[in-house]
Tab-separated table of C-alpha atoms and ligand atoms in Angstrom:
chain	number	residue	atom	x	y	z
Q	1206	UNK	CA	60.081	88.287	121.458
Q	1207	UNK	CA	60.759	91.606	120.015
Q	1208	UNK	CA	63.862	90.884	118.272
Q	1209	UNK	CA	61.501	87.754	116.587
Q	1210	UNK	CA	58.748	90.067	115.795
Q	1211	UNK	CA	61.152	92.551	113.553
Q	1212	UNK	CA	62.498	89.242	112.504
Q	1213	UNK	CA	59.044	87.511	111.037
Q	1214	UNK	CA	57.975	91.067	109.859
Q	1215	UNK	CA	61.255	91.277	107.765
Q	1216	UNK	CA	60.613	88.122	106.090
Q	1217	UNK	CA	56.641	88.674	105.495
Q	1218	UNK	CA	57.915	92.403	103.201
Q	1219	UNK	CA	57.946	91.541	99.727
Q	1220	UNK	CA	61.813	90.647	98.333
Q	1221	UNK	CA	62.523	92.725	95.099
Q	1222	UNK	CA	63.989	90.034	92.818
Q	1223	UNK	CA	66.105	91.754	90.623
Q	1224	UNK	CA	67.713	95.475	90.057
Q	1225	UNK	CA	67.853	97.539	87.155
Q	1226	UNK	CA	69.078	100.832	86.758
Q	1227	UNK	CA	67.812	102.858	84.232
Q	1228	UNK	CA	69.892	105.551	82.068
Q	1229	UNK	CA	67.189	107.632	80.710
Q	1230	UNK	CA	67.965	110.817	78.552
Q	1231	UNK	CA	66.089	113.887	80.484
Q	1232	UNK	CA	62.736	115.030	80.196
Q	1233	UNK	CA	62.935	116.543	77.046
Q	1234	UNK	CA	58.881	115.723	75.586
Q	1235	UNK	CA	55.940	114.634	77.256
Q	1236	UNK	CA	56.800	111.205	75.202
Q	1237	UNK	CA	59.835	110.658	77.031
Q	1238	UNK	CA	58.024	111.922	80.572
Q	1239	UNK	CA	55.526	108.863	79.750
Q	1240	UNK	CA	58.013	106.978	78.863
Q	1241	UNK	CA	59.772	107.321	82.308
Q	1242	UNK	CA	56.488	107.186	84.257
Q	1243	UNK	CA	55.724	103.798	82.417
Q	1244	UNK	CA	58.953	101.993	83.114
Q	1245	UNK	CA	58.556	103.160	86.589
Q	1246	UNK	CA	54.810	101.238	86.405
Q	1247	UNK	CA	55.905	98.472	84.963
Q	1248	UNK	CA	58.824	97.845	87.264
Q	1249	UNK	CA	56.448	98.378	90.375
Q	1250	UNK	CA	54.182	95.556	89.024
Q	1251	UNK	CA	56.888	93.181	88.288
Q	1252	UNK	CA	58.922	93.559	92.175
Q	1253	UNK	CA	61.574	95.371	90.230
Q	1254	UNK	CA	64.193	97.658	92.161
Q	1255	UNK	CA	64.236	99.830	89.401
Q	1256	UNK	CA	67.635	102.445	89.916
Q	1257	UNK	CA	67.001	105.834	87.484
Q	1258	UNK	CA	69.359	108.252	86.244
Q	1259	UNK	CA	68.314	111.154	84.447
Q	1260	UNK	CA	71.155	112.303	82.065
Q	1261	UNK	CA	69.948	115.989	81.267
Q	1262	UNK	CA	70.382	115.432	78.110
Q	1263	UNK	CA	74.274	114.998	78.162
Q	1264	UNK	CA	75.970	111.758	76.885
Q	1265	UNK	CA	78.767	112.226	79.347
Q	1266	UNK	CA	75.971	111.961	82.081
Q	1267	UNK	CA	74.646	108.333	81.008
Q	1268	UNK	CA	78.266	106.893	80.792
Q	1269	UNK	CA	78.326	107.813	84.145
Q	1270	UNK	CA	75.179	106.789	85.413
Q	1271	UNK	CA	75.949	103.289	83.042
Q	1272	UNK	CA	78.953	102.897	84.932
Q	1273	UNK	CA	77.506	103.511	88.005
Q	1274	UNK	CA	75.044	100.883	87.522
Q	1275	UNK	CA	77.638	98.846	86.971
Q	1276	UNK	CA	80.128	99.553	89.659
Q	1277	UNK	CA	76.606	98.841	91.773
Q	1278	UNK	CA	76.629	95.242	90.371
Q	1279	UNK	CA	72.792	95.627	89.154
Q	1280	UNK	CA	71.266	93.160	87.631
Q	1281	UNK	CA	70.505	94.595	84.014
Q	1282	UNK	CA	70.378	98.054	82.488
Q	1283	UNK	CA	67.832	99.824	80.423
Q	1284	UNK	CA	69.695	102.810	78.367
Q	1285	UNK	CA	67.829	105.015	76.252
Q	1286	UNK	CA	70.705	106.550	74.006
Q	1287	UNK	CA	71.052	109.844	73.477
Q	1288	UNK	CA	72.774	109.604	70.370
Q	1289	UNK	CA	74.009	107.168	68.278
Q	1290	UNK	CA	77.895	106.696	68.624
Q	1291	UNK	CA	80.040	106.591	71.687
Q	1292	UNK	CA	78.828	103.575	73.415
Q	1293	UNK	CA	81.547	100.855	72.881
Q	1294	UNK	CA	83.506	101.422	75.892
Q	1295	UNK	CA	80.955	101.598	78.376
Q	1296	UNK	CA	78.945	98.900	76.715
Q	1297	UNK	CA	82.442	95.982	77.016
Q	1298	UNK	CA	82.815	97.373	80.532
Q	1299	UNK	CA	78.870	96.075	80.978
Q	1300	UNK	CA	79.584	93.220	79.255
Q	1301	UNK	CA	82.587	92.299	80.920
Q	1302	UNK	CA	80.722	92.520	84.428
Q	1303	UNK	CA	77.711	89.847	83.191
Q	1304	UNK	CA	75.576	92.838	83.329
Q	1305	UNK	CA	72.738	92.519	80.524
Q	1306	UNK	CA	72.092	96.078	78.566
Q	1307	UNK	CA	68.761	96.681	76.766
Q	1308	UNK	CA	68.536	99.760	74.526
Q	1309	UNK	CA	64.825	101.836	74.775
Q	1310	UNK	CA	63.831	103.664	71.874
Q	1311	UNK	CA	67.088	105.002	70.235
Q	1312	UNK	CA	69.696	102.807	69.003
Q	1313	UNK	CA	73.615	102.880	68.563
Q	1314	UNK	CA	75.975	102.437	66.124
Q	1315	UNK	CA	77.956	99.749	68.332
Q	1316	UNK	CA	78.438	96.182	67.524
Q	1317	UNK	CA	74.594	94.130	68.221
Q	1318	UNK	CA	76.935	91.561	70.701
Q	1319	UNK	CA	77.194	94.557	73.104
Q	1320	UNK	CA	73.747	94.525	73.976
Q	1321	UNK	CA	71.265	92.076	74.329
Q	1322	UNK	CA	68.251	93.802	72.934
Q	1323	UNK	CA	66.824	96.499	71.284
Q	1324	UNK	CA	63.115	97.936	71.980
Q	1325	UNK	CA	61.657	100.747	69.935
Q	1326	UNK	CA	59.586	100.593	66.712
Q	1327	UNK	CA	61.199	101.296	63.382
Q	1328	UNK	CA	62.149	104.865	63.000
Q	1329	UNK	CA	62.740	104.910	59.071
Q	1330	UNK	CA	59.421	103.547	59.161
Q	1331	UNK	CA	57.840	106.163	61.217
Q	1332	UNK	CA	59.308	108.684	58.934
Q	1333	UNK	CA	58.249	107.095	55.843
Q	1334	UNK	CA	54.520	106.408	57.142
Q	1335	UNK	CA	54.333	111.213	57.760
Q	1336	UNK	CA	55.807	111.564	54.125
Q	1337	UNK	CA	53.379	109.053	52.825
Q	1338	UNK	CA	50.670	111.007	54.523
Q	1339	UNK	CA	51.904	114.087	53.215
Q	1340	UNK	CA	52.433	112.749	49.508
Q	1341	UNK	CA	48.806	112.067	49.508
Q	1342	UNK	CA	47.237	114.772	51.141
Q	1343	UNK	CA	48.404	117.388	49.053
Q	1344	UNK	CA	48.206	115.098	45.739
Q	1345	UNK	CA	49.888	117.195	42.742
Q	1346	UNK	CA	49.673	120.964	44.422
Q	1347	UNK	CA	53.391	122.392	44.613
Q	1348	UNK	CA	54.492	122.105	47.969
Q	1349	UNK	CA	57.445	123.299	50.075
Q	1350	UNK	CA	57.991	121.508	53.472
Q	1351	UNK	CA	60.162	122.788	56.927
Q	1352	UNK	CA	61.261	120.003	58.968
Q	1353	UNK	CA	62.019	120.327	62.664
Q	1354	UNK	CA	64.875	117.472	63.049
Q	1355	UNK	CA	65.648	115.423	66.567
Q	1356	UNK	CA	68.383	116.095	68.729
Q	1357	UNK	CA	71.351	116.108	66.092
Q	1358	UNK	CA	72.994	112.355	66.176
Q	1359	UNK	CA	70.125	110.805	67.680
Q	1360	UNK	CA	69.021	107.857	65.439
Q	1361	UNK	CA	65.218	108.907	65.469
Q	1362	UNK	CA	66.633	112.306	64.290
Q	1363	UNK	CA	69.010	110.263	61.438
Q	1364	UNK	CA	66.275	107.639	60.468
Q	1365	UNK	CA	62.787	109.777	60.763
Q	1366	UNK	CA	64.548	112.455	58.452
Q	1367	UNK	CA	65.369	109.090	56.018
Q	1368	UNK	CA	62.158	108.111	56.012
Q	1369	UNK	CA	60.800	111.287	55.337
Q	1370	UNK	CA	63.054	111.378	52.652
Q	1371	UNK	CA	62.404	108.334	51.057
Q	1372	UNK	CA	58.652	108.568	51.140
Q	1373	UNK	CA	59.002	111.980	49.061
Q	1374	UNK	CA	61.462	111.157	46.782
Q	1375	UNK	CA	59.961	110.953	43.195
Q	1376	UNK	CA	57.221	113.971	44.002
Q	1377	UNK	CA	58.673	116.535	42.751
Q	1378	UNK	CA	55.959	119.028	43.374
Q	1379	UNK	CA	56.949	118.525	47.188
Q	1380	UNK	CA	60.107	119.934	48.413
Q	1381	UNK	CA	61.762	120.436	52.071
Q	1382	UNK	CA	62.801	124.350	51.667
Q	1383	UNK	CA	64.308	124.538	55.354
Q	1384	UNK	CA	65.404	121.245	57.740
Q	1385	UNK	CA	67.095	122.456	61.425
Q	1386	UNK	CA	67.067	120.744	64.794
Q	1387	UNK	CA	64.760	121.703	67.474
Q	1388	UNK	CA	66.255	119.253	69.981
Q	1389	UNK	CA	62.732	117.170	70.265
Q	1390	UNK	CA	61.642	120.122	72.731
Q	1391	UNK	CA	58.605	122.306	72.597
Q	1392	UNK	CA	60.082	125.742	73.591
Q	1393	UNK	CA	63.198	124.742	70.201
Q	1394	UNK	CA	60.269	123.831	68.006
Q	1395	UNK	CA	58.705	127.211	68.436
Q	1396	UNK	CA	61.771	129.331	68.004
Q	1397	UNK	CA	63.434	127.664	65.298
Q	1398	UNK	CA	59.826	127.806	63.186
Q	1399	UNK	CA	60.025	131.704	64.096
Q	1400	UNK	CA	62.976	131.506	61.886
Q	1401	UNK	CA	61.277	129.156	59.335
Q	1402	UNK	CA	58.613	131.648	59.008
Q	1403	UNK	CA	60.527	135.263	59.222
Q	1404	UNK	CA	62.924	133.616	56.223
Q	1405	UNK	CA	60.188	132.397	53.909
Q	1406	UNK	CA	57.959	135.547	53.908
Q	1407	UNK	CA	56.137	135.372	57.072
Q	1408	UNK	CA	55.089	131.719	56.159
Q	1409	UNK	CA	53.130	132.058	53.171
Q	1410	UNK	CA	55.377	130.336	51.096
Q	1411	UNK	CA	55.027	127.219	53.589
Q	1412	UNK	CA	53.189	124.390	52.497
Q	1413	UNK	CA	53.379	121.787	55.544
Q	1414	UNK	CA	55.384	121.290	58.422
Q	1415	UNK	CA	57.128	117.948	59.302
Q	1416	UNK	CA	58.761	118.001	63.032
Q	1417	UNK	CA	59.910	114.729	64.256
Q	1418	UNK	CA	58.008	114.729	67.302
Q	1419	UNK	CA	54.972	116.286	69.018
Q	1420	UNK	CA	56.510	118.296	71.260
Q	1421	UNK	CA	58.504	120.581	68.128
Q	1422	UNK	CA	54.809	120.362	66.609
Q	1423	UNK	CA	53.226	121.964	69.278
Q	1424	UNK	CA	55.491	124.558	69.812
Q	1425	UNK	CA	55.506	125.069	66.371
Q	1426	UNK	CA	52.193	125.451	65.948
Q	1427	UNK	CA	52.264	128.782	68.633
Q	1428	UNK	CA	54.424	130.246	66.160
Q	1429	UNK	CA	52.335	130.032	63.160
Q	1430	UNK	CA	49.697	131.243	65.239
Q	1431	UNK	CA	51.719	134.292	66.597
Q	1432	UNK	CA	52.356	134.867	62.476
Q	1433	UNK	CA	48.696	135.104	61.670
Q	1434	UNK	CA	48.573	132.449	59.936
Q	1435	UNK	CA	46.644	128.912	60.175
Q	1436	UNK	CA	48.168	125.700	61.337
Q	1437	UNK	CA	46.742	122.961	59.650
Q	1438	UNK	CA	44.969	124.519	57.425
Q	1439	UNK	CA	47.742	127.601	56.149
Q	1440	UNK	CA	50.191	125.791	56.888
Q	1441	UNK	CA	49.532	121.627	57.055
Q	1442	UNK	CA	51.516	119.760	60.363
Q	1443	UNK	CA	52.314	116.069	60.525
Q	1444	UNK	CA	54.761	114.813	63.041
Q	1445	UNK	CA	55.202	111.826	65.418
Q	1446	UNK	CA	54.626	110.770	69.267
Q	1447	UNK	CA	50.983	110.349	69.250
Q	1448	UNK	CA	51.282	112.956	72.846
Q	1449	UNK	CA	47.370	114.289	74.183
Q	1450	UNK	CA	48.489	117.511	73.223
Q	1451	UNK	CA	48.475	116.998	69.887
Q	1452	UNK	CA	45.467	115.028	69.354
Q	1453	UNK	CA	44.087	118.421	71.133
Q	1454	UNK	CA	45.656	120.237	68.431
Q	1455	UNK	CA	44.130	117.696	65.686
Q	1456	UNK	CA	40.617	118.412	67.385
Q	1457	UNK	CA	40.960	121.459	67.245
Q	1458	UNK	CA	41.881	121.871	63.080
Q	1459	UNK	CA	45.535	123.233	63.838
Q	1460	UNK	CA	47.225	119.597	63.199
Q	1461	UNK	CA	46.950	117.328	60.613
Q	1462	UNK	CA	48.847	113.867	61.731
Q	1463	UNK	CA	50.739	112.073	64.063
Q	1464	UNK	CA	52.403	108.854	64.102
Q	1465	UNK	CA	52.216	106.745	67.278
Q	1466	UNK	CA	55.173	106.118	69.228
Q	1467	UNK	CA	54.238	103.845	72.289
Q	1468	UNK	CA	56.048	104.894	75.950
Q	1469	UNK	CA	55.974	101.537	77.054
Q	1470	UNK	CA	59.157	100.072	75.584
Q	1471	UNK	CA	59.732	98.725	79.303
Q	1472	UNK	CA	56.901	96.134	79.205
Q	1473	UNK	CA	59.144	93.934	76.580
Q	1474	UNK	CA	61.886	94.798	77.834
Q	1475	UNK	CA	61.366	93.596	81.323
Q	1476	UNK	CA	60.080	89.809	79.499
Q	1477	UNK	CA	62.914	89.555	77.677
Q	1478	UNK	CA	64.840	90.114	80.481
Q	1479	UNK	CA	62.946	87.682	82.612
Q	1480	UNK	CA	63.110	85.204	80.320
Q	1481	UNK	CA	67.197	85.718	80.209
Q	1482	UNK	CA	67.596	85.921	83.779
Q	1483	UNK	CA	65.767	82.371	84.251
Q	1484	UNK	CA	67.764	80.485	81.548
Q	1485	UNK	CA	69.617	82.704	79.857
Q	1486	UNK	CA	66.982	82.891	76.966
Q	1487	UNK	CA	68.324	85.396	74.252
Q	1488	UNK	CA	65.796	87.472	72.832
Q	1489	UNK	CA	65.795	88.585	69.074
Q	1490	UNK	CA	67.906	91.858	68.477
Q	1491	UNK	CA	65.263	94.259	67.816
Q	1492	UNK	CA	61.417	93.782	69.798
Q	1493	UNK	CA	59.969	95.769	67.345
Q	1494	UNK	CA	56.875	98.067	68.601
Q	1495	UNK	CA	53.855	99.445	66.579
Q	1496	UNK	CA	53.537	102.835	64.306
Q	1497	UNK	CA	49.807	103.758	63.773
Q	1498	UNK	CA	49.070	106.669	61.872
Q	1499	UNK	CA	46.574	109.214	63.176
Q	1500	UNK	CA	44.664	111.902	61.103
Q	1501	UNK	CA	41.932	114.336	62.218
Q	1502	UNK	CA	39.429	111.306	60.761
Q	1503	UNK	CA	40.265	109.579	63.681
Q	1504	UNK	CA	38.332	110.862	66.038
Q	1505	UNK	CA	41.291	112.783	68.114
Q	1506	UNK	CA	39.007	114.096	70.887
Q	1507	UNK	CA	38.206	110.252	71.892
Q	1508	UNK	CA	42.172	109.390	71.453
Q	1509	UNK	CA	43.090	112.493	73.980
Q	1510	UNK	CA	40.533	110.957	76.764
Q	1511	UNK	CA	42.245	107.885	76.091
Q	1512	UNK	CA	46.052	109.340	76.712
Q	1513	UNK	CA	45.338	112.195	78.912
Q	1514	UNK	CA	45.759	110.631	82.391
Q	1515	UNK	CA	48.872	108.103	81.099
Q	1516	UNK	CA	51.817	110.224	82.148
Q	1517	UNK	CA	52.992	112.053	79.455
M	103	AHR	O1	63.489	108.393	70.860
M	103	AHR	C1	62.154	108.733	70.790
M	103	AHR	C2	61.988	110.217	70.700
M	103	AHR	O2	62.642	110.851	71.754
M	103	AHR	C3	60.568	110.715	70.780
M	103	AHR	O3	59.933	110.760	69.563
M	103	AHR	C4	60.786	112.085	71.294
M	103	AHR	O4	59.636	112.747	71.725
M	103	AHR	C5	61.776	111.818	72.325
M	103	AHR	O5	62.371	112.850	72.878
């Protein structure tokens, strides 16, 4: 009777259908933190046995954890990429084993038959959507820009600075004076605009700041503060994420705009995996998500209450 009671409660527990192992980056920005805490979610809802990894940053640590997945014989693999090249190798040996890849957020430079999909929103676009902002806010006043890039070989670093680019190009009142990476990470942001600031006379001969995420923003923001000087008013600050924090900093006057990356790349990435699993359904190459564009007209208190408890 016993050994048929731990038999019939074995068979009422739920069966996880599938396993995927997940080769996240690190923990560099609260966007990436919600973007872990979502796929966990989203995974939970869906009976997923979802396998994480996080890679501190270091390429060498998501090969492993990529091949580990594999060597595991998991059913699929979410990878956000740190960088852009490298993959090829570890990306046949996934291929080789049946194993479906989908990339989150970053892309690679590797043939599109290596992997099955692609979510994240367009990152030249992203870029293109803070210079536009930029171009009109300051209209025909002379203005000299910083830019806080992404991790170095990271395609959001590559495409946001592209779009940037592009979006300026032709106004040639606006210029970027000083462009340096501060590795997507708060504490990088701050000390690298220290250096912006000390080299161009304390900041007064900054117009606007463009950092390629939040996180750099924020931390920039301490050190413009620490100067004596105003963010977004002294010293203008548009970057991208669309984190609480800086929709406090919008409420607050010391940012100007933020683009809107969503965290939840795993909720189209787990149906287009579904749909694969069940009949081998291939997906388009690219599940493109939105960019929305948020200025201090936009009510950023509201938008904080909305984002505060999400994870990031
Ligand atoms: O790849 C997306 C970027 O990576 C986010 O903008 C940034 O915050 C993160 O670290």
């Amino acid at each position: 009777t016993a050994a048929l009671a731990t038999t019939t409660a074995l068979l009422a527990q739920p069966t996880l259908a599938e396993t995927v192992g997940f080769a996240q980056i690190g923990s560099e920005s609260g966007w990436r933190a919600a973007e872990t805490t979502v796929t966990k979610q989203e995974a939970e809802k869906r009976g997923i046995d979802l396998k994480f990894a996080d890679a501190q940053q270091k390429q060498e640590n998501q090969i492993k954890a990529v091949k580990g997945f594999i060597a595991q014989g998991v059913d699929a693999i979410l990878l956000a990429p740190v960088v852009a090249t490298g993959w090829d190798e570890v990306l046949k040996e996934a291929q080789e084993a049946e194993i479906p890849v989908v990339l989150l957020d970053r892309m690679v430079d590797s043939d599109k038959s290596l992997y099955l999909t692609a979510v994240g929103s367009d990152l030249v676009h992203e870029g293109n959507v803070a210079g536009e902002w930029l171009v009109k806010d300051v209209g025909d006043k002379p203005c000299n820009v910083v830019e806080l890039q992404g991790t170095t070989g990271s395609s959001p670093a590559i495409d946001r600075k592209k779009g940037f680019e592009d979006a300026i190009a032709g106004h040639d009142n606006i210029k970027i004076i000083r462009s340096q990476t501060g590795d997507f990470t708060r504490t990088k942001g701050k000390e690298v605009m220290e250096s912006f600031l000390k080299a161009e006379d304390g900041g007064k001969n900054i117009c606007a700041l463009y950092a390629h995420n939040d996180d750099m923003a924020v931390g920039a923001i301490q050190a413009i503060k620490e100067a004596g000087l105003k963010p977004g008013t002294d010293i203008k600050v548009v970057s991208i994420d669309g984190v609480p924090d800086i929709f406090t900093a919008m409420a607050a006057g010391e940012a100007n705009a933020t683009v809107e990356l969503t965290p939840n790349m795993a909720g189209p990435a787990f149906d287009a995996l579904a749909a694969y699993w069940k009949d081998k359904t291939e997906p388009p190459k690219f599940i493109q998500t939105e960019s929305k564009l948020f200025t201090q007209a936009d009510d950023p208190q509201a938008v904080y209450e909305t984002k505060k408890d999400l994870g990031y």
